[in-house]
Amino acid sequence: MAAVGEWHCEKRPFDKSESFANNNENVPETGCLSIVVLGASGDLAKKKTFPALFNLYRQGFLQLNDVHIFGYARTKISDDDLRDRIKGYLPNGNDVTEDVKNFLLLIKYVSGSYDAPEGFQALDKAISEHEFSKNSTEGSSRRLFYLALPPSVYPPVCRMIKSHCMNKSDLGGWTRIVVEKPFGRDLESAEELSSQIGELFEEPQIYRIDHYLGKELVQNLLVLRFANRLFLPLWNRDNIANVQIVFREDFGTDGRGGYFDQYGIIRDIIQNHLLQVLCLVAMEKPVSLKPEHIRDEKVKVLQSVLPIKDEEVVLGQYEGYKDDPTVPDNSNTPTFATAILHIHNERWEGVPFILKAGKALNSRKAEIRVQFKDVPGDIFKCQKQGRNEFVIRLQPSEAIYMKLTVKQPGLEMSTAQSELDLSYRQRYQGVVIPEAYERLILDTIKGDQQHFVRRDELKAAWEIFTPLLHRIDNGELKSLPYKPGSRGPAEADQLLEQAGYVQTHGYIWIPPTL
């Protein structure tokens, strides 16, 4: 590894041909681009979607003379009102003032209902006027609809888009829709939602976004696994004892208790984000990097997961959760869950995959922790110090490190745990890691569905968790209380121990300083 400081990031003008160089089949079209954010006045749009679009614009991926952005919502406000709302969530330094000003001028607002034609007819008229002003040939333009909306309104909105806002003919242009999670509450509702949208749009037009698939280190998983000879012989049940995929937050629902209580931590985090990460950790090498080949392998993993056993699940609810007036007094909704999944195939038979997520815990992090088996014939008597572990820290302080046993410096032959460490902040100084939404919106424009959830993939994921969720909803499994700021219920640590996880005592990974 080169010394810190040898690696340089040179800023240079954006070359549109380069941005598509890794996917020759997805060449950019010549028609102008219209991006429509539905639910434009909501929190998701203001905090995530519009800032991501701004960053794409500032980096040159959205061209001033090519793109126009439309906000659509029921709220009756003006273009300037929407721009003012968005501006507070954009960078405010002197170096970006002109960029922010020009970006906001790209935004036009249209008000209307989500289930009536008048608003969408007005939206189509505004888009068509933009396309006409750019001299786009009818049918060659590109229309991207981002649904920053609750799933309950997806079907009527999609019907309105299909009826009133599609390209009029097919001359190389396209119409695509992006839908946010949650995709239903269980298998039945997810399938119903998929069927309603699937009747209107073809699968290549539908982009089911899971922002975890846009995270830098999640996208690094395939490269780490399949571009490094080191891992190929190790990545199996002969060497790996267990795999943990962990999501921890050090705050509670923060006023969103009523919304969260409808879903719980399994629907909110585990069934989608963590299960998607599991697929990338466990999948076989795809035939190629084509999106369908990658998604085929992810589906095979999901279809190999055995039914979840109640005795391999621990649920928790932090004390004070029900103090929120929007949460029912008798709520059993888990704010913490640990579940052990087993993959029934040749590579992973007998290896527990531990998915753990919780709110109001003692730390904030998301990571993948691959723990290897003990060294046979341990001549150094060092097993008590801990096992080898390969850790991918997704957030915060993105890093990849390997925990190893090494000789303690000095005259005596004693051992200690240390690490080989690739910390992004230290190694890639001056490089800004893109936000997940930036990457995924750009993929949508390029037509690359690799990092989006396919319909059969969604169905297979819900098949795994729906029986467990129904038992929780029926009160058959109870959430155990735990104190805010703790590790969660003590029973969860006991479950990990039963699964064979060996915790390292006395070793703490510390992100290196610059």
Coordinates of C-alpha atoms in Angstrom, one line a residue:
M1 CA 0.0 0.0 0.0
A2 CA 1.4 3.4 -0.9
A3 CA 2.2 5.8 1.8
V4 CA -0.4 8.4 2.7
G5 CA 0.2 11.4 0.5
E6 CA 1.2 9.5 -2.6
W7 CA -2.4 9.2 -3.8
H8 CA -3.7 12.3 -5.5
C9 CA -7.2 13.3 -6.7
E10 CA -6.9 15.7 -9.6
K11 CA -9.9 17.7 -10.5
R12 CA -10.6 18.0 -14.2
P13 CA -13.5 18.9 -16.5
F14 CA -16.3 16.4 -16.6
D15 CA -16.2 14.2 -19.8
K16 CA -19.6 12.7 -20.3
S17 CA -18.2 9.9 -22.3
E18 CA -16.1 8.8 -19.3
S19 CA -19.1 8.6 -17.0
F20 CA -20.6 5.8 -19.1
A21 CA -17.3 4.1 -19.9
N22 CA -17.9 1.2 -17.5
N23 CA -21.2 0.3 -19.0
N24 CA -21.0 0.5 -22.8
E25 CA -24.5 -0.8 -23.3
N26 CA -26.0 2.2 -21.5
V27 CA -25.0 5.0 -23.7
P28 CA -26.5 8.4 -23.0
E29 CA -29.4 9.5 -25.2
T30 CA -29.4 12.8 -27.0
G31 CA -32.9 14.0 -25.9
C32 CA -33.2 16.5 -23.1
L33 CA -33.7 15.2 -19.6
S34 CA -36.7 16.1 -17.3
I35 CA -36.5 15.0 -13.7
V36 CA -39.8 15.1 -11.8
V37 CA -39.7 14.9 -8.0
L38 CA -43.2 13.9 -6.8
G39 CA -43.7 14.8 -3.1
A40 CA -41.4 17.8 -3.7
S41 CA -42.5 19.6 -0.5
G42 CA -41.8 16.6 1.8
D43 CA -38.8 15.9 4.0
L44 CA -37.3 13.1 1.8
A45 CA -37.2 15.4 -1.2
K46 CA -35.8 18.4 0.6
K47 CA -33.2 16.5 2.7
K48 CA -32.1 13.8 0.2
T49 CA -33.4 14.0 -3.4
F50 CA -32.8 17.7 -4.2
P51 CA -29.3 17.8 -2.5
A52 CA -28.3 14.7 -4.5
L53 CA -29.5 16.4 -7.7
F54 CA -27.5 19.5 -6.8
N55 CA -24.3 17.5 -6.2
L56 CA -24.8 15.7 -9.6
Y57 CA -25.3 19.1 -11.2
R58 CA -22.2 20.6 -9.6
Q59 CA -20.1 17.7 -10.7
G60 CA -21.2 18.1 -14.3
F61 CA -23.4 15.0 -14.5
L62 CA -26.5 17.2 -15.1
Q63 CA -25.9 19.7 -17.7
L64 CA -27.4 23.2 -17.5
N65 CA -28.5 23.2 -21.1
D66 CA -29.9 19.7 -21.0
V67 CA -31.8 19.1 -17.8
H68 CA -34.8 20.7 -16.1
I69 CA -36.2 19.7 -12.7
F70 CA -39.9 19.7 -11.8
G71 CA -41.3 19.5 -8.3
Y72 CA -44.8 18.2 -7.9
A73 CA -47.0 18.1 -4.8
R74 CA -50.4 19.0 -3.4
T75 CA -49.1 22.1 -1.6
K76 CA -50.0 25.3 -3.3
I77 CA -46.8 27.2 -3.5
S78 CA -44.8 29.1 -6.1
D79 CA -41.5 28.2 -7.9
D80 CA -39.7 30.6 -5.6
D81 CA -41.3 29.1 -2.5
L82 CA -40.1 25.7 -3.3
R83 CA -36.6 27.0 -4.2
D84 CA -36.5 28.7 -0.8
R85 CA -37.4 25.5 1.0
I86 CA -34.7 23.5 -0.8
K87 CA -32.0 26.2 -0.4
G88 CA -31.7 25.6 3.3
Y89 CA -30.6 22.0 2.6
L90 CA -27.9 22.9 0.0
P91 CA -24.3 23.9 0.7
N92 CA -24.0 27.6 1.7
G93 CA -20.3 28.4 1.3
N94 CA -19.0 31.2 -0.9
D95 CA -17.5 28.7 -3.3
V96 CA -20.9 27.3 -4.2
T97 CA -23.1 30.4 -4.2
E98 CA -23.2 30.7 -8.0
D99 CA -23.8 26.9 -8.4
V100 CA -26.7 27.0 -6.0
K101 CA -28.2 30.0 -7.7
N102 CA -28.0 28.4 -11.2
F103 CA -29.3 25.0 -9.9
L104 CA -32.3 26.5 -8.2
L105 CA -33.2 28.3 -11.5
L106 CA -33.6 24.8 -13.1
I107 CA -36.5 24.0 -10.7
K108 CA -40.1 24.6 -11.6
Y109 CA -43.1 23.7 -9.4
V110 CA -46.4 22.3 -10.4
S111 CA -49.2 21.8 -7.9
G112 CA -51.9 19.1 -8.2
S113 CA -53.6 16.1 -6.7
Y114 CA -52.0 12.6 -6.8
D115 CA -55.1 10.9 -8.1
A116 CA -56.7 13.4 -10.5
P117 CA -55.7 14.1 -14.1
E118 CA -55.7 17.9 -14.1
G119 CA -52.4 18.3 -12.1
F120 CA -50.6 15.7 -14.2
Q121 CA -51.9 17.3 -17.4
A122 CA -50.4 20.6 -16.2
L123 CA -47.2 18.7 -15.4
D124 CA -47.0 17.1 -18.8
K125 CA -47.5 20.5 -20.4
A126 CA -44.7 22.0 -18.4
I127 CA -42.4 19.1 -19.3
S128 CA -43.3 19.4 -23.0
E129 CA -42.6 23.1 -23.0
H130 CA -39.1 22.4 -21.7
E131 CA -38.5 19.7 -24.3
F132 CA -39.8 22.1 -27.1
S133 CA -37.4 24.8 -25.8
K134 CA -34.5 22.4 -26.1
N135 CA -35.5 21.4 -29.6
S136 CA -35.9 17.8 -28.6
T137 CA -37.4 15.5 -31.2
E138 CA -40.7 14.1 -29.9
G139 CA -40.1 10.8 -28.3
S140 CA -36.3 11.3 -27.9
S141 CA -36.5 13.0 -24.6
R142 CA -36.0 11.4 -21.2
R143 CA -38.4 11.6 -18.3
L144 CA -37.5 10.4 -14.9
F145 CA -40.2 10.4 -12.1
Y146 CA -38.9 10.1 -8.6
L147 CA -41.7 9.1 -6.2
A148 CA -40.7 10.7 -2.8
L149 CA -44.1 9.6 -1.5
P150 CA -45.7 7.1 0.8
P151 CA -46.2 3.7 -1.0
S152 CA -50.0 4.0 -0.5
V153 CA -50.1 6.6 -3.3
Y154 CA -47.8 4.8 -5.7
P155 CA -50.6 3.1 -7.7
P156 CA -52.7 6.2 -8.4
V157 CA -49.6 8.3 -9.2
C158 CA -48.3 5.6 -11.6
R159 CA -51.7 5.5 -13.3
M160 CA -51.6 9.3 -13.8
I161 CA -48.0 9.2 -15.1
K162 CA -48.9 6.4 -17.5
S163 CA -52.0 8.2 -18.7
H164 CA -50.8 11.7 -19.0
C165 CA -47.0 12.1 -18.7
M166 CA -45.3 9.4 -21.0
N167 CA -43.2 10.1 -24.0
K168 CA -45.6 10.3 -27.0
S169 CA -43.5 8.0 -29.2
D170 CA -40.4 5.9 -29.0
L171 CA -37.4 7.5 -30.8
G172 CA -34.7 6.6 -28.3
G173 CA -36.2 8.4 -25.3
W174 CA -37.6 6.8 -22.1
T175 CA -39.8 7.1 -19.1
R176 CA -38.6 5.7 -15.8
I177 CA -39.9 5.7 -12.3
V178 CA -38.1 5.5 -9.0
V179 CA -40.0 4.2 -6.0
E180 CA -38.8 4.3 -2.3
K181 CA -39.1 1.7 0.4
P182 CA -41.1 0.3 2.2
F183 CA -42.3 -1.8 -0.7
G184 CA -45.3 -3.2 1.3
R185 CA -45.7 -4.5 4.8
D186 CA -45.5 -8.2 4.0
L187 CA -45.4 -10.6 1.1
E188 CA -49.1 -10.1 0.1
S189 CA -49.1 -6.3 0.2
A190 CA -45.7 -6.2 -1.6
E191 CA -47.0 -8.5 -4.4
E192 CA -50.2 -6.4 -4.7
L193 CA -48.1 -3.2 -5.0
S194 CA -45.8 -4.9 -7.5
S195 CA -48.7 -6.1 -9.6
Q196 CA -50.4 -2.7 -9.7
I197 CA -47.2 -1.0 -10.8
G198 CA -46.2 -3.9 -13.1
E199 CA -49.5 -3.5 -15.0
L200 CA -48.5 0.0 -16.0
F201 CA -44.7 -0.2 -16.5
E202 CA -42.2 -2.8 -17.7
E203 CA -39.6 -4.0 -15.2
P204 CA -36.8 -2.1 -17.0
Q205 CA -38.7 1.1 -16.3
I206 CA -39.1 0.5 -12.5
Y207 CA -36.2 1.4 -10.1
R208 CA -36.9 0.2 -6.6
I209 CA -34.4 2.2 -4.6
D210 CA -32.6 0.9 -1.5
H211 CA -30.1 3.6 -0.6
Y212 CA -27.8 1.1 1.2
L213 CA -27.0 -0.3 -2.3
G214 CA -25.5 3.1 -3.2
K215 CA -23.1 3.3 -0.2
E216 CA -19.4 3.3 -1.2
L217 CA -18.4 0.3 0.8
V218 CA -21.4 -1.8 -0.1
Q219 CA -20.5 -1.2 -3.7
N220 CA -17.0 -2.2 -2.9
L221 CA -18.1 -5.7 -1.8
L222 CA -18.1 -7.3 -5.2
V223 CA -14.7 -5.9 -5.9
L224 CA -13.2 -7.1 -2.6
R225 CA -14.7 -10.6 -3.0
F226 CA -14.1 -11.3 -6.7
A227 CA -11.0 -9.1 -7.6
N228 CA -8.7 -10.4 -4.8
R229 CA -7.3 -13.9 -4.9
L230 CA -6.8 -13.7 -1.2
F231 CA -10.5 -14.1 -0.4
L232 CA -11.5 -16.7 -3.0
P233 CA -10.4 -19.8 -1.0
L234 CA -11.3 -18.4 2.4
W235 CA -14.9 -17.3 1.7
N236 CA -16.8 -20.4 2.7
R237 CA -18.0 -22.6 5.6
D238 CA -14.6 -24.3 5.9
N239 CA -13.0 -21.1 7.2
I240 CA -15.7 -18.7 8.3
A241 CA -17.4 -19.2 11.7
N242 CA -20.1 -16.6 11.4
V243 CA -21.1 -13.3 9.7
Q244 CA -22.6 -10.3 11.4
I245 CA -24.4 -7.5 9.6
V246 CA -25.1 -4.7 12.1
F247 CA -27.0 -1.4 12.1
R248 CA -26.9 0.7 15.3
E249 CA -28.3 4.1 16.0
D250 CA -27.7 6.1 19.2
F251 CA -31.0 7.9 19.0
G252 CA -34.6 6.9 19.2
T253 CA -37.6 7.6 16.9
D254 CA -37.2 11.4 17.6
G255 CA -40.9 12.4 17.1
R256 CA -41.5 9.8 14.3
G257 CA -42.8 7.2 16.7
G258 CA -46.3 7.0 15.2
Y259 CA -44.8 6.4 11.7
F260 CA -42.2 4.0 13.0
D261 CA -44.7 2.0 15.0
Q262 CA -46.5 1.0 11.8
Y263 CA -43.3 -0.8 10.6
G264 CA -40.8 -1.6 13.3
I265 CA -37.1 -2.2 13.0
I266 CA -37.4 -5.4 10.9
R267 CA -39.5 -3.8 8.2
D268 CA -37.5 -0.6 8.4
I269 CA -34.0 -1.9 8.3
I270 CA -33.4 -5.6 8.4
Q271 CA -35.8 -6.9 5.7
N272 CA -34.4 -4.5 3.1
H273 CA -31.0 -2.8 3.9
L274 CA -29.3 -5.6 5.9
L275 CA -30.8 -8.4 3.7
Q276 CA -29.4 -6.7 0.6
V277 CA -26.0 -6.6 2.2
L278 CA -26.2 -10.3 3.1
C279 CA -26.9 -11.1 -0.6
L280 CA -23.7 -9.3 -1.7
V281 CA -21.7 -11.1 1.1
A282 CA -23.0 -14.5 0.3
M283 CA -23.7 -14.6 -3.5
E284 CA -21.7 -16.6 -6.0
K285 CA -19.6 -14.9 -8.6
P286 CA -21.9 -13.6 -11.4
V287 CA -21.2 -14.4 -15.0
S288 CA -20.5 -10.8 -15.7
L289 CA -21.2 -7.3 -14.2
K290 CA -24.4 -7.0 -16.2
P291 CA -27.2 -6.0 -13.8
E292 CA -29.3 -9.1 -14.5
H293 CA -26.4 -11.5 -13.9
I294 CA -25.7 -9.9 -10.5
R295 CA -29.4 -9.8 -9.5
D296 CA -29.8 -13.4 -10.6
E297 CA -27.1 -14.5 -8.0
K298 CA -28.7 -12.4 -5.3
V299 CA -32.1 -14.1 -5.9
K300 CA -30.4 -17.5 -5.6
V301 CA -29.1 -16.5 -2.1
L302 CA -32.5 -15.4 -0.9
Q303 CA -34.2 -18.5 -2.2
S304 CA -31.6 -20.6 -0.2
V305 CA -32.4 -19.0 3.2
L306 CA -34.1 -21.4 5.6
P307 CA -37.2 -20.4 7.6
I308 CA -36.3 -18.3 10.6
K309 CA -36.8 -20.0 14.0
D310 CA -38.4 -18.2 16.9
E311 CA -35.6 -19.3 19.2
E312 CA -33.1 -17.6 17.0
V313 CA -34.7 -14.2 17.3
V314 CA -34.5 -11.6 20.0
L315 CA -36.7 -8.5 19.9
G316 CA -36.4 -5.4 22.0
Q317 CA -38.1 -2.1 22.7
Y318 CA -36.2 0.7 24.4
E319 CA -37.7 2.2 27.6
G320 CA -39.5 5.4 26.9
Y321 CA -40.5 4.5 23.4
K322 CA -44.2 4.5 24.3
D323 CA -43.8 7.9 26.0
D324 CA -44.3 9.3 22.5
P325 CA -48.0 10.3 22.3
T326 CA -48.3 9.0 18.8
V327 CA -47.3 5.5 19.9
P328 CA -50.0 3.2 21.3
D329 CA -49.6 2.3 25.0
N330 CA -49.8 -1.4 24.2
S331 CA -47.3 -1.3 21.3
N332 CA -45.2 -4.5 20.8
T333 CA -43.3 -2.9 17.9
P334 CA -39.6 -3.8 18.1
T335 CA -37.0 -1.0 18.1
F336 CA -34.3 -3.7 18.3
A337 CA -34.0 -7.1 16.7
T338 CA -31.4 -9.8 16.2
A339 CA -32.2 -12.6 13.9
I340 CA -30.0 -15.6 12.7
L341 CA -30.4 -16.7 9.1
H342 CA -29.1 -19.9 7.6
I343 CA -28.3 -20.3 4.0
H344 CA -28.8 -23.9 2.7
N345 CA -26.2 -24.3 0.0
E346 CA -22.7 -25.8 -0.4
R347 CA -20.8 -22.7 0.4
W348 CA -22.6 -21.6 3.6
E349 CA -24.2 -24.7 5.2
G350 CA -23.8 -24.3 9.0
V351 CA -22.6 -20.7 9.0
P352 CA -24.9 -18.4 10.9
F353 CA -25.6 -15.0 9.4
I354 CA -26.5 -12.7 12.2
L355 CA -28.6 -9.6 11.3
K356 CA -28.8 -7.0 14.1
A357 CA -30.4 -3.6 14.1
G358 CA -31.5 -1.2 16.8
K359 CA -32.4 2.3 17.9
A360 CA -31.3 4.2 21.1
L361 CA -28.2 2.0 21.5
N362 CA -24.8 2.9 22.8
S363 CA -23.2 3.7 19.5
R364 CA -24.0 4.6 15.9
K365 CA -22.5 2.4 13.2
A366 CA -23.2 0.0 10.4
E367 CA -20.8 -2.7 9.6
I368 CA -20.2 -6.2 8.2
R369 CA -18.1 -8.5 10.5
V370 CA -16.8 -11.8 9.1
Q371 CA -15.4 -13.9 11.9
F372 CA -13.1 -16.7 10.9
K373 CA -12.7 -20.0 12.8
D374 CA -10.0 -20.7 15.4
V375 CA -6.5 -21.7 14.3
P376 CA -6.2 -25.5 14.6
G377 CA -3.3 -26.6 16.8
D378 CA -2.8 -23.1 18.5
I379 CA 0.9 -23.3 19.6
F380 CA 0.8 -19.7 20.8
K381 CA -2.1 -20.2 23.2
C382 CA -3.7 -17.0 22.0
Q383 CA -7.2 -18.0 21.2
K384 CA -8.6 -16.1 24.2
Q385 CA -7.4 -12.9 22.6
G386 CA -9.9 -13.2 19.8
R387 CA -10.3 -14.6 16.3
N388 CA -9.3 -13.2 12.9
E389 CA -12.1 -10.9 11.6
F390 CA -12.6 -9.1 8.4
V391 CA -14.6 -5.9 9.1
I392 CA -16.2 -3.5 6.6
R393 CA -17.3 -0.4 8.3
L394 CA -20.1 1.1 6.2
Q395 CA -20.7 4.2 8.3
P396 CA -19.4 6.4 9.9
S397 CA -15.6 6.6 9.4
E398 CA -15.7 4.3 6.3
A399 CA -13.0 1.6 6.6
I400 CA -12.0 -1.9 5.8
Y401 CA -9.7 -3.7 8.3
M402 CA -8.5 -7.2 9.1
K403 CA -8.0 -8.2 12.8
L404 CA -4.9 -10.3 13.1
T405 CA -2.9 -11.8 15.9
V406 CA 0.7 -10.4 15.9
K407 CA 3.8 -10.5 18.2
Q408 CA 3.8 -7.9 20.9
P409 CA 6.9 -5.7 20.4
G410 CA 9.6 -6.5 23.0
L411 CA 11.9 -9.2 24.2
E412 CA 9.2 -11.7 25.2
M413 CA 7.2 -13.9 22.8
S414 CA 3.8 -12.6 23.6
T415 CA 0.9 -12.0 21.2
A416 CA -1.7 -9.2 20.8
Q417 CA -4.5 -8.3 18.5
S418 CA -3.9 -5.7 15.8
E419 CA -5.2 -4.8 12.4
L420 CA -4.4 -4.2 8.8
D421 CA -6.3 -1.0 8.1
L422 CA -7.7 0.8 5.1
S423 CA -9.4 3.9 6.5
Y424 CA -10.9 5.9 3.7
R425 CA -10.5 9.3 5.4
Q426 CA -6.7 8.7 5.8
R427 CA -6.0 6.9 2.5
Y428 CA -8.1 9.0 0.2
Q429 CA -7.5 12.5 1.5
G430 CA -9.4 15.2 -0.2
V431 CA -11.8 12.7 -1.9
V432 CA -15.4 13.3 -1.2
I433 CA -17.3 10.0 -1.0
P434 CA -20.6 10.4 -2.9
E435 CA -23.9 10.2 -1.1
A436 CA -25.8 7.0 -1.9
Y437 CA -28.7 8.9 -3.5
E438 CA -26.3 10.7 -5.9
R439 CA -25.0 7.4 -7.2
L440 CA -28.4 5.8 -7.5
I441 CA -30.1 8.7 -9.3
L442 CA -27.2 8.7 -11.7
D443 CA -27.6 5.0 -12.3
T444 CA -31.2 5.6 -13.0
I445 CA -30.4 8.2 -15.7
K446 CA -27.8 5.8 -17.2
G447 CA -30.3 2.9 -17.1
D448 CA -28.2 0.7 -14.9
Q449 CA -30.4 -1.4 -12.6
Q450 CA -27.5 -3.3 -10.9
H451 CA -28.1 -1.5 -7.6
F452 CA -31.9 -1.7 -7.6
V453 CA -34.2 -4.4 -6.3
R454 CA -35.8 -6.6 -8.9
R455 CA -39.4 -7.8 -8.5
D456 CA -38.5 -11.5 -7.8
E457 CA -35.8 -10.4 -5.5
L458 CA -38.3 -8.3 -3.5
K459 CA -40.7 -11.3 -3.4
A460 CA -38.0 -13.6 -2.1
A461 CA -37.0 -11.2 0.6
W462 CA -40.5 -10.9 1.9
E463 CA -40.9 -14.7 1.8
I464 CA -38.1 -14.9 4.4
F465 CA -39.5 -12.4 6.9
T466 CA -43.3 -12.4 6.5
P467 CA -44.0 -15.5 8.7
L468 CA -41.9 -13.9 11.5
L469 CA -43.5 -10.5 11.1
H470 CA -47.0 -12.0 11.3
R471 CA -46.1 -13.8 14.5
I472 CA -44.8 -10.5 16.0
D473 CA -47.9 -8.6 14.8
N474 CA -50.1 -11.3 16.4
G475 CA -48.3 -10.9 19.7
E476 CA -46.7 -14.4 19.6
L477 CA -43.2 -12.9 20.1
K478 CA -42.7 -10.2 22.6
S479 CA -40.3 -7.3 22.6
L480 CA -38.0 -7.2 25.7
P481 CA -37.3 -3.8 27.3
Y482 CA -33.8 -2.3 27.2
K483 CA -32.3 0.9 28.5
P484 CA -31.5 3.7 26.0
G485 CA -27.8 3.9 25.6
S486 CA -27.2 0.2 26.2
R487 CA -26.2 -2.6 23.8
G488 CA -29.8 -3.7 23.7
P489 CA -31.4 -6.7 25.5
A490 CA -28.8 -9.0 27.2
E491 CA -30.6 -11.9 25.6
A492 CA -29.2 -10.7 22.2
D493 CA -25.6 -11.1 23.3
Q494 CA -26.5 -14.6 24.7
L495 CA -28.0 -15.5 21.3
L496 CA -24.8 -14.4 19.6
E497 CA -22.8 -16.6 21.9
Q498 CA -25.0 -19.6 21.2
A499 CA -24.5 -18.9 17.5
G500 CA -20.7 -19.3 18.0
Y501 CA -19.7 -15.7 17.9
V502 CA -16.6 -15.1 20.0
Q503 CA -16.3 -11.5 21.3
T504 CA -12.9 -9.9 21.5
H505 CA -12.2 -8.4 24.9
G506 CA -9.6 -5.7 25.4
Y507 CA -9.3 -4.7 21.7
I508 CA -11.0 -1.7 20.2
W509 CA -10.6 -0.5 16.7
I510 CA -9.7 3.2 16.6
P511 CA -10.0 5.1 13.3
P512 CA -6.5 6.4 12.5
T513 CA -6.0 10.1 12.6
L514 CA -4.5 12.0 9.7

